[in-house]
Short mmCIF file of N, CA and C in Angstrom, two decimals:
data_model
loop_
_atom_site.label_atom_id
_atom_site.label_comp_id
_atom_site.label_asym_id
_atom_site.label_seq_id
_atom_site.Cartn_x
_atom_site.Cartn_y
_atom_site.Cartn_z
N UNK A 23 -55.80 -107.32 24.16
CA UNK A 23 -55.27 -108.63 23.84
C UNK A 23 -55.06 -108.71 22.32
N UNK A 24 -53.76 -109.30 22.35
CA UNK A 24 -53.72 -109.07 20.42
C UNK A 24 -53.46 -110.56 20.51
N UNK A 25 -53.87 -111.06 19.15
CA UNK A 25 -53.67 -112.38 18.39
C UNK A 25 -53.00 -112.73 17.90
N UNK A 26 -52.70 -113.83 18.06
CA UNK A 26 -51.37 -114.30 17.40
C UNK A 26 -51.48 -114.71 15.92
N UNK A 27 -50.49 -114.82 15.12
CA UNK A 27 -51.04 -115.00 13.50
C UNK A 27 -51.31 -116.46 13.45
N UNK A 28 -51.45 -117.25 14.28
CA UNK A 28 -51.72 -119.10 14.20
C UNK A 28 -52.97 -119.06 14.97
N UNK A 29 -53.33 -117.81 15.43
CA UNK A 29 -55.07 -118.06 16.08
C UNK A 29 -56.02 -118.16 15.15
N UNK A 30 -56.38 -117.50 14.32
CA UNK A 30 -57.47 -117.61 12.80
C UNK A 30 -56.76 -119.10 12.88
N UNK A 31 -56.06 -119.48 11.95
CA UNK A 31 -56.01 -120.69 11.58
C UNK A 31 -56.22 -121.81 12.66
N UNK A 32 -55.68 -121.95 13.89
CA UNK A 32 -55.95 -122.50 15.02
C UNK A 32 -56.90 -122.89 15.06
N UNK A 33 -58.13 -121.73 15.38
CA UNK A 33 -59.61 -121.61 15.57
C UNK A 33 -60.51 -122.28 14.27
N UNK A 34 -59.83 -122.04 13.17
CA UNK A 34 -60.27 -122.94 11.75
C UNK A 34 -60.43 -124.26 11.97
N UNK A 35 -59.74 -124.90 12.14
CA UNK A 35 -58.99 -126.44 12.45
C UNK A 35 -60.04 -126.65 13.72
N UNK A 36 -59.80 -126.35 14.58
CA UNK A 36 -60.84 -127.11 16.01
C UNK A 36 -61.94 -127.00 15.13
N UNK A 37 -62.87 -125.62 14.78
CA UNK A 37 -64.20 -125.51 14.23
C UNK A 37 -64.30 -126.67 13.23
N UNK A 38 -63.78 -126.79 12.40
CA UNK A 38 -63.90 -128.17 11.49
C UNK A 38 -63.86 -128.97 12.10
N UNK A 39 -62.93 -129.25 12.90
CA UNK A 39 -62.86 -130.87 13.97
C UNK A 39 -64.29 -130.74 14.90
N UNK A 40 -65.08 -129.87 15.48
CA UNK A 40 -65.98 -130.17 15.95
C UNK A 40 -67.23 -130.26 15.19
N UNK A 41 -67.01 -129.62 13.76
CA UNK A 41 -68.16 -129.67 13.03
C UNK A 41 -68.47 -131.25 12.77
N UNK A 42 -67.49 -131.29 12.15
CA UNK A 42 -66.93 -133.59 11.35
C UNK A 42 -67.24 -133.62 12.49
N UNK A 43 -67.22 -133.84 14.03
CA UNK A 43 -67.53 -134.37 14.83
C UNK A 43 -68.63 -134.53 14.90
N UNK A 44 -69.89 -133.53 14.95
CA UNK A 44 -70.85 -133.53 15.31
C UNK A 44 -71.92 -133.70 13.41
N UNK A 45 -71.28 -134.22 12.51
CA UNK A 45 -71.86 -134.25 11.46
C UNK A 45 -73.25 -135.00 11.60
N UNK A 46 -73.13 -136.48 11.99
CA UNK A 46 -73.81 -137.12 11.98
C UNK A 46 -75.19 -136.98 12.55
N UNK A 47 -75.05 -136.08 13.86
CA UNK A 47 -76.24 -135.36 14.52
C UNK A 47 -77.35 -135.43 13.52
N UNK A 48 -77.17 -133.94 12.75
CA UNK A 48 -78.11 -133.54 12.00
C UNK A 48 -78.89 -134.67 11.12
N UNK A 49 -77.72 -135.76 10.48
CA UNK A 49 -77.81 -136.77 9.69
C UNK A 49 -79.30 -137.64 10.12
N UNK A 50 -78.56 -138.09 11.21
CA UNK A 50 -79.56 -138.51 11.59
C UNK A 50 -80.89 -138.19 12.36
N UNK A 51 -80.98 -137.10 12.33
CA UNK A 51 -82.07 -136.48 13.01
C UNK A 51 -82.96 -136.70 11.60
N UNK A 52 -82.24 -136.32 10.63
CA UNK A 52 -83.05 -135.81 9.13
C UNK A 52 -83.49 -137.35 9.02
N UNK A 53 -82.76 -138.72 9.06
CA UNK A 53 -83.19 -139.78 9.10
C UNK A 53 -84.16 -140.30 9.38
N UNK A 54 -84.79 -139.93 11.29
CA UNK A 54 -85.23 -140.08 12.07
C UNK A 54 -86.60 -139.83 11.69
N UNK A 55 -86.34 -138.30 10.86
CA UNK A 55 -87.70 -137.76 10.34
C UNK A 55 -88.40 -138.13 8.75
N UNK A 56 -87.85 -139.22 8.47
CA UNK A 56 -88.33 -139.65 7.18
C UNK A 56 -87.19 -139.35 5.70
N UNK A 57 -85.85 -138.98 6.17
CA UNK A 57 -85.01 -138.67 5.01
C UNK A 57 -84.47 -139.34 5.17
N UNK A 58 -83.90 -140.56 4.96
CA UNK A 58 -82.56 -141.49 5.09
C UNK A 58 -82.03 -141.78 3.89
N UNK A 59 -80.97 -141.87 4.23
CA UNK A 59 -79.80 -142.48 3.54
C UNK A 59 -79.21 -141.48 2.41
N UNK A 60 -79.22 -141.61 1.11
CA UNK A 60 -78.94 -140.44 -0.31
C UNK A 60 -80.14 -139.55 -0.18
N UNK A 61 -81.56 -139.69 0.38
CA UNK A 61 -82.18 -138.06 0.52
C UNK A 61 -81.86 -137.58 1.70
N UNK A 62 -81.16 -138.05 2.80
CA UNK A 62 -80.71 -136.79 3.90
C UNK A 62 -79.37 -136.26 3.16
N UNK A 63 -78.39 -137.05 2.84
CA UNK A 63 -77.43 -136.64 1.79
C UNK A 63 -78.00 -135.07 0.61
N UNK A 64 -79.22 -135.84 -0.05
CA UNK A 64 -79.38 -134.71 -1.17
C UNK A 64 -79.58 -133.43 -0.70
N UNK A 65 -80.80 -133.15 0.48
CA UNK A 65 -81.30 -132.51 1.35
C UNK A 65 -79.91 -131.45 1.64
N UNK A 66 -78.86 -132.39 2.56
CA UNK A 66 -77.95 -131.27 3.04
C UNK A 66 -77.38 -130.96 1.58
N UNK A 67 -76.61 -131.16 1.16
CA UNK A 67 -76.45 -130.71 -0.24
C UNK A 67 -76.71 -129.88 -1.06
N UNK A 68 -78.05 -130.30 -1.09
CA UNK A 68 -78.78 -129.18 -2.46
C UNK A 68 -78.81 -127.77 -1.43
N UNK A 69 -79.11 -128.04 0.02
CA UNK A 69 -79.46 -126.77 1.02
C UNK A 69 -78.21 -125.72 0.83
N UNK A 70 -76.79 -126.68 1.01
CA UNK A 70 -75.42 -125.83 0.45
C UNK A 70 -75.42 -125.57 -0.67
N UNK A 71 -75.73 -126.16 -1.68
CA UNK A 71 -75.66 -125.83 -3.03
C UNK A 71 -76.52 -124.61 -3.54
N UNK A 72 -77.59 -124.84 -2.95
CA UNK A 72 -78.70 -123.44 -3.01
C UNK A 72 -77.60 -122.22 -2.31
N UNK A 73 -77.60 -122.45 -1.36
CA UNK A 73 -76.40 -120.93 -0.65
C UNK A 73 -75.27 -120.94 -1.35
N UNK A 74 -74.51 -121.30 -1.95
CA UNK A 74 -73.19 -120.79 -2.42
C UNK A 74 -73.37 -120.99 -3.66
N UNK A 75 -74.66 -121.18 -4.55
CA UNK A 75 -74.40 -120.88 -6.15
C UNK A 75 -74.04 -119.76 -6.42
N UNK A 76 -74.22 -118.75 -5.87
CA UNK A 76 -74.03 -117.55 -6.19
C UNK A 76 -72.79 -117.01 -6.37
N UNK A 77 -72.18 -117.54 -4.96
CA UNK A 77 -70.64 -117.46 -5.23
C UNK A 77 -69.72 -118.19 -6.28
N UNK A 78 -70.84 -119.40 -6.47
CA UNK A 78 -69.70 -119.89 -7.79
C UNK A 78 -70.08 -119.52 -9.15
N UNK A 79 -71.20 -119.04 -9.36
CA UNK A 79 -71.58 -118.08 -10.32
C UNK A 79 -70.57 -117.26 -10.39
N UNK A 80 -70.37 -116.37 -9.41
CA UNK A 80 -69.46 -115.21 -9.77
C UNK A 80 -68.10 -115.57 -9.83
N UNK A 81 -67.61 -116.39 -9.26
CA UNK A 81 -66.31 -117.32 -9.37
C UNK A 81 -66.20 -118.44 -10.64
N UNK A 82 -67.38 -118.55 -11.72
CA UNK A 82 -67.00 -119.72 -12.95
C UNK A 82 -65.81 -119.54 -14.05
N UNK A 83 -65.41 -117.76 -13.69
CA UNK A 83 -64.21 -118.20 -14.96
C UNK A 83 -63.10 -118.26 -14.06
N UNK A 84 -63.00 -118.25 -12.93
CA UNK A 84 -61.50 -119.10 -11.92
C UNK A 84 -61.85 -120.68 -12.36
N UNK A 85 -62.89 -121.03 -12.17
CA UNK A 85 -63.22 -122.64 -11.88
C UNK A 85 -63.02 -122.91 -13.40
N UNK A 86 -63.03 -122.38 -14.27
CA UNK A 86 -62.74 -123.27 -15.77
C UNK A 86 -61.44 -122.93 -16.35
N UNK A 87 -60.81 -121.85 -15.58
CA UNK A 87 -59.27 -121.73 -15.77
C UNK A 87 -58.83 -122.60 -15.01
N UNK A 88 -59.29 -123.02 -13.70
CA UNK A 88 -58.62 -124.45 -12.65
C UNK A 88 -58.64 -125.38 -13.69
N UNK A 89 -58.91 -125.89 -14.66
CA UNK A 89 -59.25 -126.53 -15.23
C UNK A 89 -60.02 -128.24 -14.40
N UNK A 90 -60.06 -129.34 -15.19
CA UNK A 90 -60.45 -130.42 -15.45
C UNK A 90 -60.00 -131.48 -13.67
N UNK A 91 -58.62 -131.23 -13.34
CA UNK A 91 -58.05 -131.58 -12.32
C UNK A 91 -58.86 -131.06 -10.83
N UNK A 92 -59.03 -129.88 -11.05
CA UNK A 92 -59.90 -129.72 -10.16
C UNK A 92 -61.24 -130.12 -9.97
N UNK A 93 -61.98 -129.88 -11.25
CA UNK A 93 -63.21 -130.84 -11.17
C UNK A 93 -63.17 -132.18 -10.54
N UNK A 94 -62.65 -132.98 -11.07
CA UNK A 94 -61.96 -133.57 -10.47
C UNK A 94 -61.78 -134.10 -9.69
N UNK A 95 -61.51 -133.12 -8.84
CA UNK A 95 -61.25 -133.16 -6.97
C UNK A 95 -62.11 -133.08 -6.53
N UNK A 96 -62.80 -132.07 -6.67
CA UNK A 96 -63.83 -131.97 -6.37
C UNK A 96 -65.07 -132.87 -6.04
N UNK A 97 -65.61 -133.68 -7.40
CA UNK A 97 -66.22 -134.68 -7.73
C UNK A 97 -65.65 -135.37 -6.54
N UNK A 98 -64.37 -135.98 -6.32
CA UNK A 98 -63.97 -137.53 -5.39
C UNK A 98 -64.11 -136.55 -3.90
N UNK A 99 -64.31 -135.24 -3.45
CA UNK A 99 -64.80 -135.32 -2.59
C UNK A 99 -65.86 -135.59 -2.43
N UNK A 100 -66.94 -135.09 -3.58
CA UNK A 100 -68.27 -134.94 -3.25
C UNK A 100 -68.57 -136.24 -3.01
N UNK A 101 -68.07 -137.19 -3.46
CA UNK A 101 -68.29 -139.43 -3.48
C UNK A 101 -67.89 -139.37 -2.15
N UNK A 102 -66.37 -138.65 -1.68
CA UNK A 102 -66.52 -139.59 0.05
C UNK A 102 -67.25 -138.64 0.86
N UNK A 103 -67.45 -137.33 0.43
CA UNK A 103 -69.02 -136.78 1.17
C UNK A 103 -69.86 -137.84 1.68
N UNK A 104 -70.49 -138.37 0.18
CA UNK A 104 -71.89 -139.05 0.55
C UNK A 104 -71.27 -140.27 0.83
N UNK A 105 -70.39 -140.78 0.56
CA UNK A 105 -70.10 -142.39 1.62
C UNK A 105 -69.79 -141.98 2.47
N UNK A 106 -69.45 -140.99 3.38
CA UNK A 106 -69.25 -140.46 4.84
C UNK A 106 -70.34 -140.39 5.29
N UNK A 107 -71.35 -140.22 4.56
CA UNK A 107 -72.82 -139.71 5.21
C UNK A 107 -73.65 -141.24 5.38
N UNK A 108 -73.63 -141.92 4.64
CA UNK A 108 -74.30 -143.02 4.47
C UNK A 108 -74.10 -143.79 5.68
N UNK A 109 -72.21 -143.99 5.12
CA UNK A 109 -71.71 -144.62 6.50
C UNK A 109 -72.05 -144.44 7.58
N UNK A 110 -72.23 -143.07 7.84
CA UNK A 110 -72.43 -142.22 9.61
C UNK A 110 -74.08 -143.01 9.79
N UNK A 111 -74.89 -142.85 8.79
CA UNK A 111 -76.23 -143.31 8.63
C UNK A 111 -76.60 -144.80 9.10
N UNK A 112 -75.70 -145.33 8.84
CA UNK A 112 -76.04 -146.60 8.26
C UNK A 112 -75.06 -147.92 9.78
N UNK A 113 -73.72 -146.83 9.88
CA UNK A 113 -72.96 -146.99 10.92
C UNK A 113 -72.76 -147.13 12.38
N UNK A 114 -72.11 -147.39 12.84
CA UNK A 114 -71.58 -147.15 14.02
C UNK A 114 -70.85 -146.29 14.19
N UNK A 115 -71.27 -145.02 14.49
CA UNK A 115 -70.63 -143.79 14.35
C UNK A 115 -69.03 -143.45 14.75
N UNK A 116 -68.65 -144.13 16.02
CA UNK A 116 -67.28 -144.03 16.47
C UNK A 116 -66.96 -144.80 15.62
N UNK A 117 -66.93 -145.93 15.14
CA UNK A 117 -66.12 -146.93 13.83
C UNK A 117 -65.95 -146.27 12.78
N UNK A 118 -67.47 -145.70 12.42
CA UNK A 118 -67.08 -144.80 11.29
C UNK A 118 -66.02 -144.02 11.38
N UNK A 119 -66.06 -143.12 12.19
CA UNK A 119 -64.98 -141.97 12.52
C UNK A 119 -63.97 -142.41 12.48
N UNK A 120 -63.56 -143.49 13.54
CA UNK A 120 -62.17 -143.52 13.50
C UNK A 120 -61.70 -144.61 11.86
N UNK A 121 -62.42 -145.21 11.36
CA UNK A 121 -62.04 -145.91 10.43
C UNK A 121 -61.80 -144.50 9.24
N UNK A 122 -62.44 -143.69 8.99
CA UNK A 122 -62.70 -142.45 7.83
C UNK A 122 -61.29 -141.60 8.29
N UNK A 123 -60.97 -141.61 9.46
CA UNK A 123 -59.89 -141.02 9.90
C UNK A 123 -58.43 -141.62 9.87
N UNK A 124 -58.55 -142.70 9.31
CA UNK A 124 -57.75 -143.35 8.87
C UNK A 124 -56.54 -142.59 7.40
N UNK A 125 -57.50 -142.27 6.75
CA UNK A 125 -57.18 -141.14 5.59
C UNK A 125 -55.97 -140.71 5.50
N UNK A 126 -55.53 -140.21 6.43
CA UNK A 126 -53.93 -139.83 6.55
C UNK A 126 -53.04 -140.96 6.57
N UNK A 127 -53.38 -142.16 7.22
CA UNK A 127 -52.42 -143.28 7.33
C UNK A 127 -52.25 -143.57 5.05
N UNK A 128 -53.18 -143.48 5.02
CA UNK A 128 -53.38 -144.32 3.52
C UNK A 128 -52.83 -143.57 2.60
N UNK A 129 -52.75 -142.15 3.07
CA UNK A 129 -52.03 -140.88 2.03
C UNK A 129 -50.69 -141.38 1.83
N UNK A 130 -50.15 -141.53 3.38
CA UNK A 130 -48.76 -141.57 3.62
C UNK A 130 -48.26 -143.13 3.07
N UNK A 131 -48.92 -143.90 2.69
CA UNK A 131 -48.99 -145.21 1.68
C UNK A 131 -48.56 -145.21 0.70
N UNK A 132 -49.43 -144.84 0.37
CA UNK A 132 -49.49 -144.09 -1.35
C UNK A 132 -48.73 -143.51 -1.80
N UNK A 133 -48.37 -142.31 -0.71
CA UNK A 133 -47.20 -141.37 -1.15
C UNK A 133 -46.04 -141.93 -1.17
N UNK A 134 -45.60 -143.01 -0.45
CA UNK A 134 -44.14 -143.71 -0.43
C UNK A 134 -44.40 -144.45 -1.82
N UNK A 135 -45.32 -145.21 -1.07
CA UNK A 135 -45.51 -146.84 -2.55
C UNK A 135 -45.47 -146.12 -3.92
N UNK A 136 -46.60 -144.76 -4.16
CA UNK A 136 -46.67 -144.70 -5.60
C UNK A 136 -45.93 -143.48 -6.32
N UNK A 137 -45.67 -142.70 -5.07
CA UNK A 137 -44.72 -141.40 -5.49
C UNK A 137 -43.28 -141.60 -4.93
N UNK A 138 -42.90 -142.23 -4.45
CA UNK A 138 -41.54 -142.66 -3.85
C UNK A 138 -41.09 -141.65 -2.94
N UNK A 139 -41.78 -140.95 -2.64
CA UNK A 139 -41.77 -140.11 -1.51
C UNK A 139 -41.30 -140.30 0.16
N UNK A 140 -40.18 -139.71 0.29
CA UNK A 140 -39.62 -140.18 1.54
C UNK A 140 -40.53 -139.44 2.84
N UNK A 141 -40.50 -140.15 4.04
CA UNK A 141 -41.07 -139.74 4.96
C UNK A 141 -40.24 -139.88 6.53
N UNK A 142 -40.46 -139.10 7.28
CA UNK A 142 -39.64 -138.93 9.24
C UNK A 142 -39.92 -139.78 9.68
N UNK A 143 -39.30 -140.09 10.89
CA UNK A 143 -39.69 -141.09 11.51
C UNK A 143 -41.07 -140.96 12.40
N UNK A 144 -41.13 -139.23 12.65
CA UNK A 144 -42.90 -139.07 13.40
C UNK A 144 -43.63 -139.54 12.72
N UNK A 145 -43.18 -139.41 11.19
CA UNK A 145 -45.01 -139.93 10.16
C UNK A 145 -45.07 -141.27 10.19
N UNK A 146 -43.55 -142.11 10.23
CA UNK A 146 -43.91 -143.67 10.37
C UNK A 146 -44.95 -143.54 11.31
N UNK A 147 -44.03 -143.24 12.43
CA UNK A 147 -44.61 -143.89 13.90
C UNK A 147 -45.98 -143.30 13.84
N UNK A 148 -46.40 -142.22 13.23
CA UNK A 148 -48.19 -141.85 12.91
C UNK A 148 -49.15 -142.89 12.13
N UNK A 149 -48.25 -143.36 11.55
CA UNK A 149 -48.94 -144.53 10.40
C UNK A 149 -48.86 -146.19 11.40
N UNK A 150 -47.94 -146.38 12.04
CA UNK A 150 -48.05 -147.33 12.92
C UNK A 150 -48.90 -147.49 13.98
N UNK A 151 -49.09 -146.25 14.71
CA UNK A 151 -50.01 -146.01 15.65
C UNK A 151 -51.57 -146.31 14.95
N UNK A 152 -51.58 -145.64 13.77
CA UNK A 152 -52.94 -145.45 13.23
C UNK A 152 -53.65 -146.82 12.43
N UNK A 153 -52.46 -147.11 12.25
CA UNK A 153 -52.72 -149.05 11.79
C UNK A 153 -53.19 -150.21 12.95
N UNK A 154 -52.09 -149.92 14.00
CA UNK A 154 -52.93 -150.38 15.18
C UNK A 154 -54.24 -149.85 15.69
N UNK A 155 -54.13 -148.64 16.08
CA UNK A 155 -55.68 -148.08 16.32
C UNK A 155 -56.95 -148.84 15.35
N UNK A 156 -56.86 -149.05 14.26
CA UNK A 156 -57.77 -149.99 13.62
C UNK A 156 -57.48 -151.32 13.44
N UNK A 157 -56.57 -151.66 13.78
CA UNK A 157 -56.97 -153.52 14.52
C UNK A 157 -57.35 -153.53 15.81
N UNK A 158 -57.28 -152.45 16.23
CA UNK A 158 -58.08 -152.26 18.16
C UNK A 158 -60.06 -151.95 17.87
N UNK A 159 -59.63 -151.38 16.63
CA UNK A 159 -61.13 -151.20 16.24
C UNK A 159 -61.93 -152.23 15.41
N UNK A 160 -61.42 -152.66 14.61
CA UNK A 160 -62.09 -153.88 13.65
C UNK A 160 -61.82 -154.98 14.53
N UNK A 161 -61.29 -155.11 15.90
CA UNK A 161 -61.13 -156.33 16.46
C UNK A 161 -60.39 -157.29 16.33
N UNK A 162 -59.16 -157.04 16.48
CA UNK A 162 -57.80 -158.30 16.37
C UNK A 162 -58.09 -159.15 16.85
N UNK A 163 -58.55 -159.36 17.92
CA UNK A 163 -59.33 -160.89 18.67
C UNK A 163 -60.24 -161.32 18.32
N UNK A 164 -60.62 -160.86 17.40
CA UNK A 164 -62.17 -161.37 16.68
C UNK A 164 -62.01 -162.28 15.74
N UNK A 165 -60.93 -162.66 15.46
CA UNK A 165 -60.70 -163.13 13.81
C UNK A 165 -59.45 -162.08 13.15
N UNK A 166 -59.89 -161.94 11.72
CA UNK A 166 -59.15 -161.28 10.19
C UNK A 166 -59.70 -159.23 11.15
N UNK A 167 -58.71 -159.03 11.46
CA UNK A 167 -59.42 -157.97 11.29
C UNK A 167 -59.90 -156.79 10.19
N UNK A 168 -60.60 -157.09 9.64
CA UNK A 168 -61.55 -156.36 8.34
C UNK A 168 -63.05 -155.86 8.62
N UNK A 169 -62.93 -154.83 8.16
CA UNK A 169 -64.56 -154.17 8.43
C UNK A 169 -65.46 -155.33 8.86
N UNK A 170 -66.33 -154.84 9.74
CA UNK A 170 -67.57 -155.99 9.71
C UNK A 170 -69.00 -155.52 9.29
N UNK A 171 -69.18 -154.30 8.57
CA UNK A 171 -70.28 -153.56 8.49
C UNK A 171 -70.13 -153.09 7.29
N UNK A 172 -71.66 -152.65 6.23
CA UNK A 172 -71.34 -151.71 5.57
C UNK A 172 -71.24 -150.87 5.91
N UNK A 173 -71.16 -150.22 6.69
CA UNK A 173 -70.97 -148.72 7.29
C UNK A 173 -69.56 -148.58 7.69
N UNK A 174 -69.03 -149.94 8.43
CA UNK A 174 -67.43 -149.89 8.56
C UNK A 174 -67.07 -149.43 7.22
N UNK A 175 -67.24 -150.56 6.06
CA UNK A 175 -66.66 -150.31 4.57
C UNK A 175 -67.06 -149.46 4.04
N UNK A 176 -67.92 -148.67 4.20
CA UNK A 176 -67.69 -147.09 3.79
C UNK A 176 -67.46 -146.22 4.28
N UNK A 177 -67.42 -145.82 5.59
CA UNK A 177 -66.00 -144.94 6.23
C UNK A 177 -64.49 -145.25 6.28
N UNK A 178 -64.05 -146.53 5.92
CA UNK A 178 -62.96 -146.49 5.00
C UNK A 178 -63.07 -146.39 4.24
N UNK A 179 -63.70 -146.74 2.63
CA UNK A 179 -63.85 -145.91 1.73
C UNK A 179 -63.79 -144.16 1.14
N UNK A 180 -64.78 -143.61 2.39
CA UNK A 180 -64.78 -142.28 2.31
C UNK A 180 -63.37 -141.88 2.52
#
């Protein structure tokens, strides 16, 4: 049986989608056992950070030729890291999710509104769908639909 060249990557993509899926597990297990909130955060963290210093040791003169932009990036992941984590913590885990998953709708925002960036009609209709999907979730019959949790407001955030 030979592989196709979209299987590695294929198999990439689900593995991440089930990992983010199942993030919160651990989260809260670590919770459960006396770490909550920014120390189950630090905990997983420092545990990755301990395993791959090494590699960025040997990788620091790529990372200071990336320059400043990447830092950067970096940094605003590491912020919706831990508001992803908190949220999941602190949350209603499916709200969380699907509100944090929102992300793509807000890119494709941005990218029109602040880069003038044209977009297909699949990405509208992705951004329409995904706008409704969270007034089905924050509750259109409820009132304003707007987060009702801190945990809602920080998986949109993240």
């Amino acid at each position: 049986m030979t592989l196709s060249k979209e299987a590695l990557p294929t198999a990439a993509v689900a593995l991440s989608a089930v990992i983010w899926g199942l993030w919160w597990i651990p989260l809260r297990w670590l919770s459960a056992h006396g770490l909550d909130g920014a120390w189950a955060s630090l905990a997983v963290f420092a545990s990755a950070a301990a395993v791959l210093a090494p590699f960025a040791w040997m990788r620091r003169a790529r990372v200071r030729r990336a320059g400043w932009d990447f830092l950067l990036s970096g940094a605003l992941f590491g912020v919706m890291l831990v508001l992803w984590n908190h949220a999941v913590l602190i949350g209603e885990v499916v709200r969380v999710v699907l509100l944090f998953y929102l992300a793509p709708v807000w890119a494709t925002i941005l990218a029109v509104g602040v880069l003038g960036e044209r977009v297909g009609p699949w990405r509208i209709a992705s951004v329409v769908f995904g706008l409704a999907g969270a007034l089905v979730v924050l509750g259109l019959g409820a009132g304003l639909p707007v987060p009702h949790s801190p945990g809602d407001w920080l998986g949109l955030a993240a």
